[in-house]
Coordinates of N, CA, C and O and ligand atoms in Angstrom, one line a residue:
X1 N -4.1 5.2 18.8 CA -3.8 6.6 19.3 C -2.4 6.7 19.7 O -1.9 5.8 20.5
X2 N -1.7 7.7 19.3 CA -0.3 7.9 19.8 C -0.3 8.4 21.3 O -1.3 8.8 21.8
X3 N 0.8 8.3 21.9 CA 0.9 8.6 23.3 C 0.7 10.1 23.6 O 0.3 10.4 24.7
X4 N 1.1 10.9 22.6 CA 1.1 12.4 22.9 C 0.1 13.1 22.0 O 0.2 14.3 21.7
X5 N -0.9 12.4 21.4 CA -1.8 13.0 20.4 C -2.4 14.3 20.9 O -2.5 15.3 20.1
X6 N -3.0 14.2 22.1 CA -3.7 15.4 22.6 C -2.8 16.7 22.6 O -3.1 17.7 22.1
X7 N -1.6 16.5 23.2 CA -0.6 17.6 23.3 C -0.2 18.0 21.9 O 0.0 19.2 21.7
X8 N 0.0 17.1 21.0 CA 0.5 17.5 19.7 C -0.6 18.3 19.0 O -0.3 19.4 18.4
X9 N -1.8 17.9 19.1 CA -2.9 18.7 18.5 C -3.0 20.1 19.1 O -3.2 21.1 18.4
X10 N -2.8 20.2 20.4 CA -2.9 21.5 21.0 C -1.7 22.4 20.6 O -1.9 23.6 20.2
X11 N -0.5 21.8 20.5 CA 0.6 22.6 20.0 C 0.4 23.0 18.6 O 0.8 24.2 18.2
X12 N -0.2 22.2 17.8 CA -0.5 22.5 16.4 C -1.4 23.7 16.3 O -1.2 24.6 15.4
X13 N -2.4 23.7 17.1 CA -3.3 24.9 17.1 C -2.6 26.1 17.5 O -2.9 27.2 17.0
X14 N -1.7 26.0 18.4 CA -1.0 27.2 19.0 C 0.1 27.7 18.1 O 0.5 28.9 18.2
X15 N 0.7 26.9 17.3 CA 1.9 27.2 16.5 C 1.5 28.1 15.3 O 0.7 27.7 14.5
X16 N 2.1 29.3 15.2 CA 1.8 30.3 14.2 C 2.6 29.9 12.9 O 3.8 30.2 12.8
X17 N 1.9 29.4 12.0 CA 2.5 28.9 10.7 C 3.1 30.1 9.9 O 4.0 29.9 9.1
X18 N 2.5 31.3 10.1 CA 3.0 32.4 9.3 C 4.5 32.7 9.6 O 5.2 33.2 8.7
X19 N 5.0 32.3 10.7 CA 6.4 32.5 11.1 C 7.3 31.7 10.1 O 8.5 32.0 10.0
X20 N 6.8 30.7 9.5 CA 7.6 29.8 8.6 C 7.4 30.1 7.2 O 7.9 29.4 6.3
X21 N 6.6 31.1 6.9 CA 6.3 31.4 5.5 C 7.1 32.7 5.0 O 7.3 33.6 5.8
X22 N 7.4 32.7 3.8 CA 8.2 33.8 3.2 C 7.2 34.9 2.7 O 7.4 36.1 3.0
X23 N 6.2 34.5 2.0 CA 5.2 35.4 1.4 C 3.8 34.8 1.8 O 3.8 33.8 2.5
X24 N 2.8 35.4 1.4 CA 1.4 34.8 1.6 C 1.1 34.7 3.1 O 0.3 33.8 3.4
X25 N 1.8 35.4 4.0 CA 1.6 35.2 5.4 C 0.1 35.3 5.8 O -0.3 34.6 6.7
X26 N -0.6 36.2 5.1 CA -2.0 36.4 5.5 C -2.8 35.1 5.2 O -3.9 35.0 5.7
X27 N -2.2 34.2 4.4 CA -2.9 33.0 4.1 C -2.5 31.8 4.9 O -2.8 30.6 4.6
X28 N -1.7 32.1 6.0 CA -1.1 31.0 6.7 C -2.1 30.0 7.3 O -1.8 28.8 7.5
X29 N -3.3 30.4 7.5 CA -4.3 29.5 8.1 C -5.0 28.7 7.0 O -5.8 27.8 7.3
X30 N -4.7 29.0 5.8 CA -5.4 28.2 4.7 C -4.7 26.9 4.6 O -3.4 26.8 4.7
X31 N -5.4 25.8 4.5 CA -4.9 24.4 4.5 C -4.4 24.1 3.1 O -5.0 23.2 2.4
X32 N -3.3 24.7 2.8 CA -2.7 24.5 1.4 C -1.2 24.6 1.5 O -0.7 25.2 2.5
X33 N -0.4 24.1 0.6 CA 1.0 24.2 0.5 C 1.3 25.6 -0.1 O 0.5 26.1 -0.9
X34 N 2.5 26.2 0.3 CA 2.9 27.5 -0.2 C 4.4 27.5 -0.5 O 5.1 26.8 0.2
X35 N 4.8 28.3 -1.5 CA 6.3 28.3 -1.8 C 7.1 28.9 -0.6 O 6.6 29.8 0.0
X36 N 8.3 28.4 -0.4 CA 9.2 28.9 0.6 C 10.5 29.3 -0.1 O 11.5 29.6 0.6
X37 N 10.6 29.4 -1.4 CA 11.8 29.8 -2.1 C 12.5 28.5 -2.6 O 12.3 27.4 -2.1
X38 N 13.5 28.7 -3.5 CA 14.3 27.6 -4.1 C 13.4 26.5 -4.7 O 13.8 25.4 -4.7
X39 N 12.2 26.9 -5.1 CA 11.3 25.8 -5.7 C 10.7 24.9 -4.7 O 10.2 23.8 -5.1
X40 N 10.9 25.1 -3.4 CA 10.4 24.2 -2.4 C 9.1 24.8 -1.7 O 8.7 25.9 -2.0
X41 N 8.4 23.9 -1.0 CA 7.1 24.3 -0.4 C 7.0 23.9 1.1 O 7.7 23.0 1.5
X42 N 6.2 24.7 1.8 CA 5.8 24.3 3.1 C 4.5 23.5 2.9 O 3.6 24.0 2.1
X43 N 4.3 22.3 3.4 CA 3.2 21.5 3.2 C 1.9 22.0 3.8 O 2.0 22.9 4.7
X44 N 0.8 21.5 3.4 CA -0.5 22.0 4.1 C -0.5 21.5 5.5 O -0.1 20.3 5.8
X45 N -1.0 22.3 6.4 CA -0.8 22.0 7.9 C -1.5 20.7 8.3 O -1.0 20.0 9.1
X46 N -2.7 20.4 7.7 CA -3.4 19.2 8.1 C -2.5 18.0 7.8 O -2.5 17.0 8.6
X47 N -1.7 18.0 6.7 CA -0.9 16.9 6.4 C 0.3 16.8 7.4 O 0.7 15.7 7.8
X48 N 0.9 17.9 7.7 CA 2.0 17.9 8.6 C 1.6 17.4 10.0 O 2.3 16.6 10.6
X49 N 0.4 17.8 10.4 CA -0.2 17.2 11.7 C -0.4 15.7 11.5 O 0.0 14.9 12.4
X50 N -1.0 15.3 10.4 CA -1.2 13.8 10.2 C 0.1 13.0 10.2 O 0.2 11.9 10.8
X51 N 1.1 13.6 9.6 CA 2.4 12.9 9.6 C 3.0 12.8 11.0 O 3.6 11.8 11.3
X52 N 2.9 13.9 11.7 CA 3.5 13.9 13.1 C 2.8 12.9 13.9 O 3.4 12.1 14.7
X53 N 1.4 12.8 13.9 CA 0.7 11.8 14.6 C 1.1 10.4 14.2 O 1.2 9.5 15.1
X54 N 1.2 10.2 12.9 CA 1.5 8.9 12.4 C 2.9 8.4 12.9 O 3.1 7.2 13.1
X55 N 3.8 9.3 13.1 CA 5.1 9.0 13.5 C 5.2 8.5 14.9 O 6.1 7.8 15.4
X56 N 4.1 8.9 15.7 CA 4.0 8.5 17.1 C 5.2 8.8 17.9 O 5.9 7.9 18.4
X57 N 5.6 10.1 18.0 CA 6.9 10.4 18.7 C 6.7 10.2 20.2 O 5.6 10.3 20.8
X58 N 7.8 9.9 20.8 CA 7.9 9.7 22.3 C 8.9 10.6 22.9 O 9.9 11.0 22.2
X59 N 8.8 10.9 24.2 CA 9.7 11.9 24.8 C 11.2 11.5 24.8 O 12.1 12.3 24.9
X60 N 11.5 10.2 24.7 CA 12.9 9.7 24.7 C 13.4 9.6 23.3 O 14.6 9.2 23.1
X61 N 12.6 9.8 22.3 CA 13.0 9.5 20.9 C 14.1 10.5 20.3 O 14.0 11.7 20.5
X62 N 15.0 9.9 19.6 CA 15.9 10.7 18.7 C 15.3 10.5 17.3 O 15.2 9.4 16.8
X63 N 15.1 11.7 16.7 CA 14.4 11.7 15.4 C 15.3 12.3 14.3 O 16.0 13.3 14.5
X64 N 15.3 11.6 13.2 CA 16.0 12.1 12.0 C 14.9 12.7 11.1 O 13.9 12.0 10.8
X65 N 15.1 13.9 10.7 CA 14.2 14.5 9.7 C 15.0 14.8 8.4 O 16.0 15.5 8.5
X66 N 14.4 14.4 7.3 CA 15.1 14.7 6.0 C 14.2 15.8 5.3 O 13.0 15.5 5.0
X67 N 14.8 16.9 5.0 CA 14.0 18.0 4.4 C 13.6 19.0 5.4 O 12.4 19.1 5.7
X68 N 14.5 19.8 6.0 CA 14.1 20.8 7.0 C 13.1 21.8 6.4 O 12.2 22.2 7.1
X69 N 13.4 22.2 5.2 CA 12.6 23.2 4.5 C 12.4 24.5 5.4 O 13.4 25.1 5.8
X70 N 11.1 24.8 5.6 CA 10.8 26.0 6.5 C 11.1 25.8 7.9 O 11.2 26.7 8.7
X71 N 11.2 24.5 8.3 CA 11.3 24.2 9.8 C 9.9 24.0 10.5 O 9.9 23.7 11.7
X72 N 8.8 24.1 9.7 CA 7.5 23.9 10.3 C 7.3 22.5 10.9 O 6.8 22.4 12.0
X73 N 7.6 21.5 10.1 CA 7.5 20.2 10.6 C 8.4 19.9 11.8 O 8.0 19.2 12.7
X74 N 9.6 20.5 11.7 CA 10.5 20.3 12.8 C 9.9 20.9 14.1 O 10.0 20.3 15.2
X75 N 9.3 22.1 14.0 CA 8.7 22.7 15.1 C 7.5 22.0 15.7 O 7.2 22.1 16.9
X76 N 6.8 21.2 14.9 CA 5.7 20.4 15.4 C 6.3 19.2 16.2 O 5.7 18.7 17.2
X77 N 7.4 18.7 15.8 CA 8.0 17.5 16.4 C 8.8 17.8 17.6 O 8.8 17.0 18.6
X78 N 9.6 18.8 17.6 CA 10.7 19.0 18.6 C 10.2 19.0 20.0 O 10.9 18.4 20.9
X79 N 9.1 19.6 20.4 CA 8.7 19.6 21.8 C 8.3 18.2 22.3 O 8.2 18.1 23.5
X80 N 8.1 17.2 21.5 CA 7.6 15.9 21.9 C 8.7 14.8 21.9 O 8.3 13.7 22.1
X81 N 9.9 15.2 21.6 CA 11.0 14.2 21.5 C 12.2 14.7 22.2 O 12.3 15.9 22.6
X82 N 13.2 13.8 22.4 CA 14.5 14.2 23.0 C 15.2 15.1 22.1 O 15.8 16.1 22.5
X83 N 15.3 14.7 20.8 CA 16.2 15.5 19.9 C 15.7 15.3 18.4 O 15.3 14.2 18.1
X84 N 15.7 16.4 17.7 CA 15.5 16.2 16.2 C 16.8 16.5 15.5 O 17.4 17.6 15.7
X85 N 17.3 15.6 14.6 CA 18.4 15.8 13.8 C 17.9 16.0 12.4 O 17.4 15.1 11.8
X86 N 18.0 17.3 11.9 CA 17.4 17.6 10.6 C 18.4 17.9 9.5 O 19.3 18.7 9.8
X87 N 18.1 17.3 8.4 CA 19.1 17.4 7.2 C 18.4 18.2 6.1 O 17.2 17.8 5.8
X88 N 19.1 19.1 5.5 CA 18.5 19.9 4.4 C 19.6 20.1 3.4 O 20.7 20.5 3.8
X89 N 19.3 20.0 2.1 CA 20.4 20.2 1.1 C 20.6 21.6 0.7 O 21.6 22.0 0.2
X90 N 19.6 22.5 1.0 CA 19.7 23.9 0.6 C 20.0 24.7 1.8 O 19.2 24.9 2.7
X91 N 21.3 25.1 1.9 CA 21.8 25.8 3.1 C 21.0 27.0 3.5 O 20.8 27.2 4.7
X92 N 20.6 27.8 2.6 CA 19.9 29.0 2.9 C 18.5 28.7 3.6 O 18.1 29.4 4.5
X93 N 17.8 27.7 3.1 CA 16.6 27.3 3.7 C 16.8 26.9 5.2 O 16.1 27.3 6.1
X94 N 17.9 26.1 5.4 CA 18.1 25.6 6.7 C 18.5 26.7 7.7 O 18.1 26.7 8.8
X95 N 19.3 27.7 7.2 CA 19.6 28.8 8.0 C 18.4 29.6 8.5 O 18.3 29.9 9.7
X96 N 17.5 29.8 7.6 CA 16.3 30.5 8.0 C 15.5 29.7 9.0 O 14.9 30.2 10.0
X97 N 15.4 28.4 8.8 CA 14.7 27.5 9.7 C 15.3 27.5 11.1 O 14.6 27.6 12.1
X98 N 16.6 27.5 11.1 CA 17.4 27.5 12.3 C 17.0 28.7 13.2 O 16.8 28.7 14.4
X99 N 17.0 29.9 12.5 CA 16.7 31.1 13.2 C 15.3 31.1 13.8 O 15.0 31.5 14.9
X100 N 14.3 30.6 13.0 CA 12.9 30.6 13.5 C 12.8 29.7 14.7 O 12.2 30.0 15.7
X101 N 13.4 28.5 14.6 CA 13.3 27.5 15.7 C 14.0 28.0 16.9 O 13.6 27.7 18.1
X102 N 15.1 28.7 16.7 CA 15.8 29.3 17.9 C 15.0 30.3 18.6 O 14.9 30.3 19.8
X103 N 14.3 31.2 17.8 CA 13.4 32.2 18.4 C 12.3 31.6 19.1 O 11.8 32.2 20.1
X104 N 11.9 30.4 18.7 CA 10.8 29.7 19.4 C 11.3 28.9 20.6 O 10.5 28.3 21.3
X105 N 12.6 29.0 20.9 CA 13.2 28.3 22.0 C 13.4 26.8 21.9 O 13.5 26.1 22.8
X106 N 13.3 26.4 20.6 CA 13.5 24.9 20.4 C 15.0 24.6 20.2 O 15.5 24.7 19.1
X107 N 15.6 24.3 21.3 CA 17.1 24.1 21.3 C 17.5 22.6 21.3 O 18.7 22.3 21.4
X108 N 16.5 21.7 21.1 CA 16.9 20.3 21.0 C 16.9 19.9 19.5 O 16.5 18.7 19.2
X109 N 17.3 20.8 18.6 CA 17.4 20.5 17.2 C 18.8 20.6 16.8 O 19.5 21.6 17.1
X110 N 19.3 19.6 16.0 CA 20.6 19.6 15.4 C 20.5 19.7 13.9 O 19.6 19.1 13.3
X111 N 21.4 20.5 13.3 CA 21.2 20.8 11.8 C 22.4 20.3 11.0 O 23.5 20.4 11.4
X112 N 22.1 19.7 9.9 CA 23.1 19.3 9.0 C 22.7 19.7 7.6 O 21.6 19.4 7.1
X113 N 23.6 20.4 6.9 CA 23.4 20.8 5.5 C 24.0 19.6 4.7 O 25.2 19.4 4.8
X114 N 23.2 18.9 3.9 CA 23.7 17.8 3.1 C 22.7 17.0 2.5 O 21.5 17.4 2.4
X115 N 23.1 15.9 1.9 CA 22.2 15.0 1.2 C 21.6 14.0 2.1 O 22.2 13.1 2.7
X116 N 20.3 14.1 2.2 CA 19.5 13.2 3.1 C 19.5 11.7 2.7 O 19.2 10.9 3.5
X117 N 19.9 11.4 1.5 CA 20.0 10.0 1.1 C 21.1 9.3 1.8 O 21.2 8.1 1.8
X118 N 22.0 10.1 2.5 CA 23.1 9.5 3.3 C 22.6 9.4 4.8 O 23.4 8.8 5.6
X119 N 21.4 9.9 5.1 CA 21.0 9.9 6.5 C 22.0 10.8 7.3 O 22.5 11.8 6.8
X120 N 22.2 10.4 8.5 CA 23.2 11.1 9.4 C 23.9 10.1 10.2 O 23.6 9.8 11.3
X121 N 25.0 9.4 9.5 CA 25.6 8.2 10.1 C 26.1 8.5 11.6 O 26.0 7.6 12.4
X122 N 26.7 9.7 11.8 CA 27.3 9.9 13.1 C 26.3 9.9 14.2 O 26.6 9.7 15.4
X123 N 25.0 10.2 13.9 CA 24.0 10.4 14.9 C 23.1 9.1 15.0 O 22.2 9.0 15.9
X124 N 23.2 8.2 14.0 CA 22.4 7.0 14.0 C 22.7 6.1 15.2 O 23.8 6.1 15.7
X125 N 21.8 5.2 15.6 CA 20.5 5.0 15.0 C 19.4 5.9 15.5 O 19.6 6.6 16.5
X126 N 18.3 6.0 14.8 CA 17.2 6.9 15.2 C 15.9 6.1 15.5 O 15.6 5.1 14.8
X127 N 15.2 6.6 16.5 CA 14.0 5.9 16.9 C 12.8 6.2 15.9 O 11.9 5.4 15.7
X128 N 13.0 7.4 15.3 CA 11.9 7.8 14.3 C 12.6 8.5 13.2 O 13.6 9.3 13.4
X129 N 12.1 8.4 12.0 CA 12.6 9.1 10.8 C 11.4 9.7 10.0 O 10.5 9.0 9.7
X130 N 11.5 11.0 9.8 CA 10.5 11.7 9.0 C 11.1 12.2 7.8 O 12.1 13.0 7.8
X131 N 10.6 11.8 6.6 CA 11.1 12.3 5.3 C 10.0 13.1 4.7 O 8.8 12.7 4.6
X132 N 10.4 14.4 4.3 CA 9.4 15.3 3.8 C 9.6 15.7 2.3 O 9.2 16.7 1.9
X133 N 10.3 14.7 1.6 CA 10.4 14.9 0.1 C 10.1 13.5 -0.5 O 10.4 12.5 0.1
X134 N 9.7 13.5 -1.8 CA 9.2 12.3 -2.4 C 10.3 11.5 -3.0 O 11.0 11.9 -3.9
X135 N 10.5 10.3 -2.5 CA 11.5 9.4 -3.0 C 10.9 8.3 -3.9 O 9.7 7.9 -3.7
X136 N 11.7 7.8 -4.8 CA 11.3 6.8 -5.8 C 11.1 5.4 -5.0 O 10.4 4.6 -5.4
X137 N 12.0 5.3 -4.0 CA 11.9 4.1 -3.1 C 12.5 4.4 -1.8 O 13.1 5.5 -1.7
X138 N 12.3 3.6 -0.8 CA 12.8 3.9 0.5 C 14.4 3.8 0.5 O 14.9 2.7 0.2
X139 N 15.1 4.8 0.8 CA 16.6 4.7 0.8 C 17.1 3.7 1.8 O 16.7 3.7 3.0
X140 N 17.9 2.8 1.3 CA 18.4 1.7 2.1 C 19.1 2.2 3.4 O 19.0 1.6 4.5
X141 N 19.8 3.3 3.2 CA 20.6 3.8 4.3 C 19.6 4.3 5.5 O 20.0 4.1 6.7
X142 N 18.5 4.8 5.1 CA 17.5 5.2 6.1 C 17.0 4.0 6.9 O 16.8 4.0 8.1
X143 N 16.7 2.9 6.2 CA 16.3 1.6 6.8 C 17.4 1.2 7.8 O 17.1 0.8 9.0
X144 N 18.7 1.3 7.4 CA 19.8 0.9 8.2 C 19.9 1.7 9.5 O 20.2 1.3 10.6
X145 N 19.6 3.0 9.3 CA 19.7 4.0 10.4 C 18.5 4.0 11.3 O 18.5 4.8 12.3
X146 N 17.5 3.2 11.0 CA 16.3 3.1 11.9 C 16.6 2.1 12.9 O 17.0 1.0 12.7
X147 N 16.3 2.5 14.2 CA 16.6 1.6 15.3 C 15.5 0.5 15.3 O 14.4 0.6 14.8
X148 N 15.8 -0.7 16.0 CA 14.8 -1.7 16.2 C 13.6 -1.0 17.0 O 13.8 -0.2 17.8
X149 N 12.4 -1.5 16.6 CA 11.2 -0.9 17.1 C 11.0 0.6 16.6 O 10.2 1.3 17.2
X150 N 11.7 0.9 15.6 CA 11.6 2.3 15.0 C 10.5 2.4 14.0 O 10.0 1.5 13.5
X151 N 10.2 3.7 13.7 CA 9.1 4.0 12.7 C 9.6 5.1 11.8 O 10.3 6.0 12.3
X152 N 9.2 5.0 10.6 CA 9.6 6.0 9.6 C 8.3 6.4 8.8 O 7.6 5.5 8.4
X153 N 8.2 7.7 8.5 CA 7.1 8.2 7.6 C 7.8 8.8 6.4 O 8.7 9.6 6.5
X154 N 7.4 8.3 5.2 CA 8.1 8.7 4.0 C 7.1 8.6 2.8 O 6.5 7.6 2.6
X155 N 7.1 9.7 2.0 CA 6.3 9.6 0.7 C 7.1 8.9 -0.4 O 8.3 9.3 -0.7
X156 N 6.6 7.8 -1.0 CA 7.3 7.1 -2.0 C 6.4 6.9 -3.2 O 5.3 6.5 -3.2
X157 N 7.0 7.3 -4.3 CA 6.4 7.2 -5.6 C 6.9 8.2 -6.6 O 7.8 9.0 -6.3
X158 N 6.3 8.3 -7.8 CA 6.7 9.2 -8.8 C 6.3 10.7 -8.5 O 5.5 10.9 -7.6
X159 N 6.9 11.7 -9.2 CA 6.7 13.1 -8.9 C 5.2 13.4 -9.0 O 4.7 14.3 -8.3
X160 N 4.4 12.7 -9.8 CA 3.0 13.0 -10.0 C 2.2 12.7 -8.8 O 1.1 13.3 -8.6
X161 N 2.6 11.9 -7.9 CA 1.9 11.6 -6.7 C 2.5 10.4 -6.0 O 3.1 9.5 -6.6
X162 N 2.4 10.4 -4.6 CA 3.1 9.3 -3.9 C 2.2 8.7 -2.8 O 1.2 9.3 -2.4
X163 N 2.5 7.5 -2.4 CA 1.9 6.9 -1.2 C 2.7 7.4 0.0 O 4.0 7.4 0.0
X164 N 2.0 7.9 1.0 CA 2.7 8.2 2.2 C 2.8 6.9 3.1 O 1.7 6.4 3.5
X165 N 4.0 6.4 3.3 CA 4.2 5.1 3.9 C 4.5 5.3 5.4 O 5.3 6.2 5.8
X166 N 4.0 4.4 6.2 CA 4.5 4.2 7.6 C 5.3 2.9 7.5 O 4.8 1.8 7.2
X167 N 6.6 3.0 7.8 CA 7.5 1.9 7.7 C 7.9 1.5 9.2 O 8.3 2.4 9.9
X168 N 7.7 0.3 9.6 CA 8.0 -0.1 10.9 C 9.1 -1.2 10.9 O 9.0 -2.2 10.2
X169 N 10.0 -1.0 11.8 CA 11.1 -2.0 12.0 C 10.8 -2.7 13.3 O 10.6 -2.0 14.4
X170 N 10.6 -4.0 13.3 CA 10.3 -4.6 14.6 C 11.6 -4.9 15.4 O 12.7 -4.5 15.0
X171 N 11.4 -5.5 16.6 CA 12.6 -5.7 17.5 C 13.7 -6.6 16.9 O 14.8 -6.4 17.2
X172 N 13.2 -7.5 16.0 CA 14.2 -8.3 15.3 C 14.8 -7.7 14.1 O 15.7 -8.3 13.5
X173 N 14.3 -6.6 13.7 CA 14.8 -5.9 12.5 C 14.1 -6.1 11.3 O 14.5 -5.6 10.2
X174 N 12.9 -6.8 11.3 CA 12.1 -7.0 10.1 C 11.3 -5.8 9.8 O 10.9 -5.1 10.7
X175 N 11.1 -5.5 8.5 CA 10.4 -4.3 8.1 C 9.0 -4.6 7.6 O 8.8 -5.6 6.9
X176 N 8.1 -3.8 8.0 CA 6.7 -3.9 7.4 C 6.3 -2.5 7.0 O 6.8 -1.5 7.6
X177 N 5.4 -2.4 6.1 CA 4.9 -1.0 5.7 C 3.5 -1.0 5.4 O 2.9 -2.0 5.1
X178 N 2.9 0.2 5.6 CA 1.4 0.4 5.3 C 1.3 1.8 4.8 O 2.1 2.7 5.0
X179 N 0.2 2.0 4.0 CA -0.1 3.3 3.4 C -1.0 4.1 4.3 O -2.0 3.7 4.7
X180 N -0.5 5.3 4.6 CA -1.2 6.2 5.5 C -2.3 7.0 4.6 O -3.4 7.1 4.9
X181 N -1.8 7.6 3.5 CA -2.6 8.3 2.6 C -1.9 8.6 1.3 O -0.8 8.1 1.1
X182 N -2.5 9.4 0.4 CA -1.8 9.7 -0.8 C -1.5 11.2 -0.8 O -2.3 12.0 -0.4
X183 N -0.3 11.5 -1.3 CA 0.3 12.9 -1.2 C 1.0 13.3 -2.4 O 1.3 12.5 -3.3
X184 N 1.4 14.6 -2.5 CA 2.2 15.1 -3.5 C 3.3 16.0 -3.0 O 3.0 17.1 -2.6
X185 N 4.5 15.5 -2.9 CA 5.6 16.2 -2.3 C 6.6 16.7 -3.4 O 6.6 16.1 -4.5
X186 N 7.4 17.7 -3.1 CA 8.5 18.0 -4.0 C 9.5 16.8 -3.9 O 9.6 16.1 -3.0
X187 N 10.3 16.7 -5.0 CA 11.2 15.5 -5.1 C 12.3 15.5 -4.1 O 12.8 16.5 -3.7
X188 N 12.7 14.2 -3.7 CA 13.8 13.9 -2.9 C 15.0 13.9 -3.9 O 15.1 13.1 -4.8
X189 N 15.8 14.9 -3.9 CA 16.9 15.1 -4.9 C 18.0 14.1 -4.7 O 18.4 13.9 -3.6
X190 N 18.5 13.6 -5.8 CA 19.6 12.7 -5.8 C 19.3 11.3 -6.2 O 18.4 11.1 -7.0
X191 N 20.0 10.3 -5.6 CA 19.9 8.9 -6.0 C 18.5 8.4 -6.0 O 18.2 7.5 -6.8
X192 N 17.7 8.8 -5.1 CA 16.4 8.3 -4.9 C 15.3 9.1 -5.5 O 14.1 8.9 -5.2
X193 N 15.6 10.0 -6.4 CA 14.6 10.9 -7.0 C 13.8 10.1 -8.0 O 14.2 9.1 -8.6
Ligands
LIG1 N1 9.3 19.8 6.1 C1 9.3 21.0 5.3 C2 8.9 20.7 3.9 C3 10.0 20.9 3.0 S1 9.8 20.5 1.3 C4 8.4 22.1 5.9 O1 7.7 21.8 6.9 O2 8.5 23.2 5.5 C5 11.1 19.3 1.2 C6 12.5 19.7 1.5 O3 13.3 18.6 1.3 C7 13.0 20.9 0.6 O4 13.5 21.9 1.5 C8 14.2 20.2 -0.1 O5 15.3 21.1 -0.4 C9 14.6 19.1 0.8 N2 15.3 18.0 0.1 C10 15.0 17.4 -1.1 N3 15.8 16.4 -1.4 C11 16.7 16.4 -0.3 C12 17.9 15.6 -0.1 N4 18.3 14.6 -0.9 N5 18.5 15.8 1.1 C13 18.1 16.8 1.9 N6 17.1 17.6 1.7 C14 16.4 17.4 0.6

């Protein structure tokens, strides 16, 4: 069990997902992915909760998120960590997410429009890394930017379906990984597609 599981579950119940959706708002409580524009999707809520719990966020953690998208995953994480640094390649999506998160009073979020396969070198290292697009393999740079004792959740595999991995870096810097579940995410655009 993660340190903040109870609080995260309660926040998940309280958070209005329709605020993060462009259309289909009346279906916000349906446990399914929906389009958010630019060919991208907001994931099904049960999966976003599962990923948040698997990441085991702590109040002192600095978190890198790749794929801001609607900002829904960001909004589940932000109250439970020191800071979320979120990277998104589509500026318009990130701007909308920024407005939503600001209205919710989540001011411990930093935004970068850019390619997540570069991570965010100026802000590294990160205690936690959450990747919400499907990569063909784990980007080396993200392993480098993960702090000792850090954890990363990332979907890895072909476009047809991926393993959702929990990647753990121990205090000496050794990496181990385990499969959380099987998922289907939109592609991680670029070198790791
Ligand atoms: N976490 C989001 C899900 C977004 S879908 C949510 O809760 O709504 C995945 C997002 O990753 C998309 O917005 C897509 O544009 C973004 N993405 C894909 N490849 C990327 C890359 N190389 N760098 C940054 N963002 C990327």
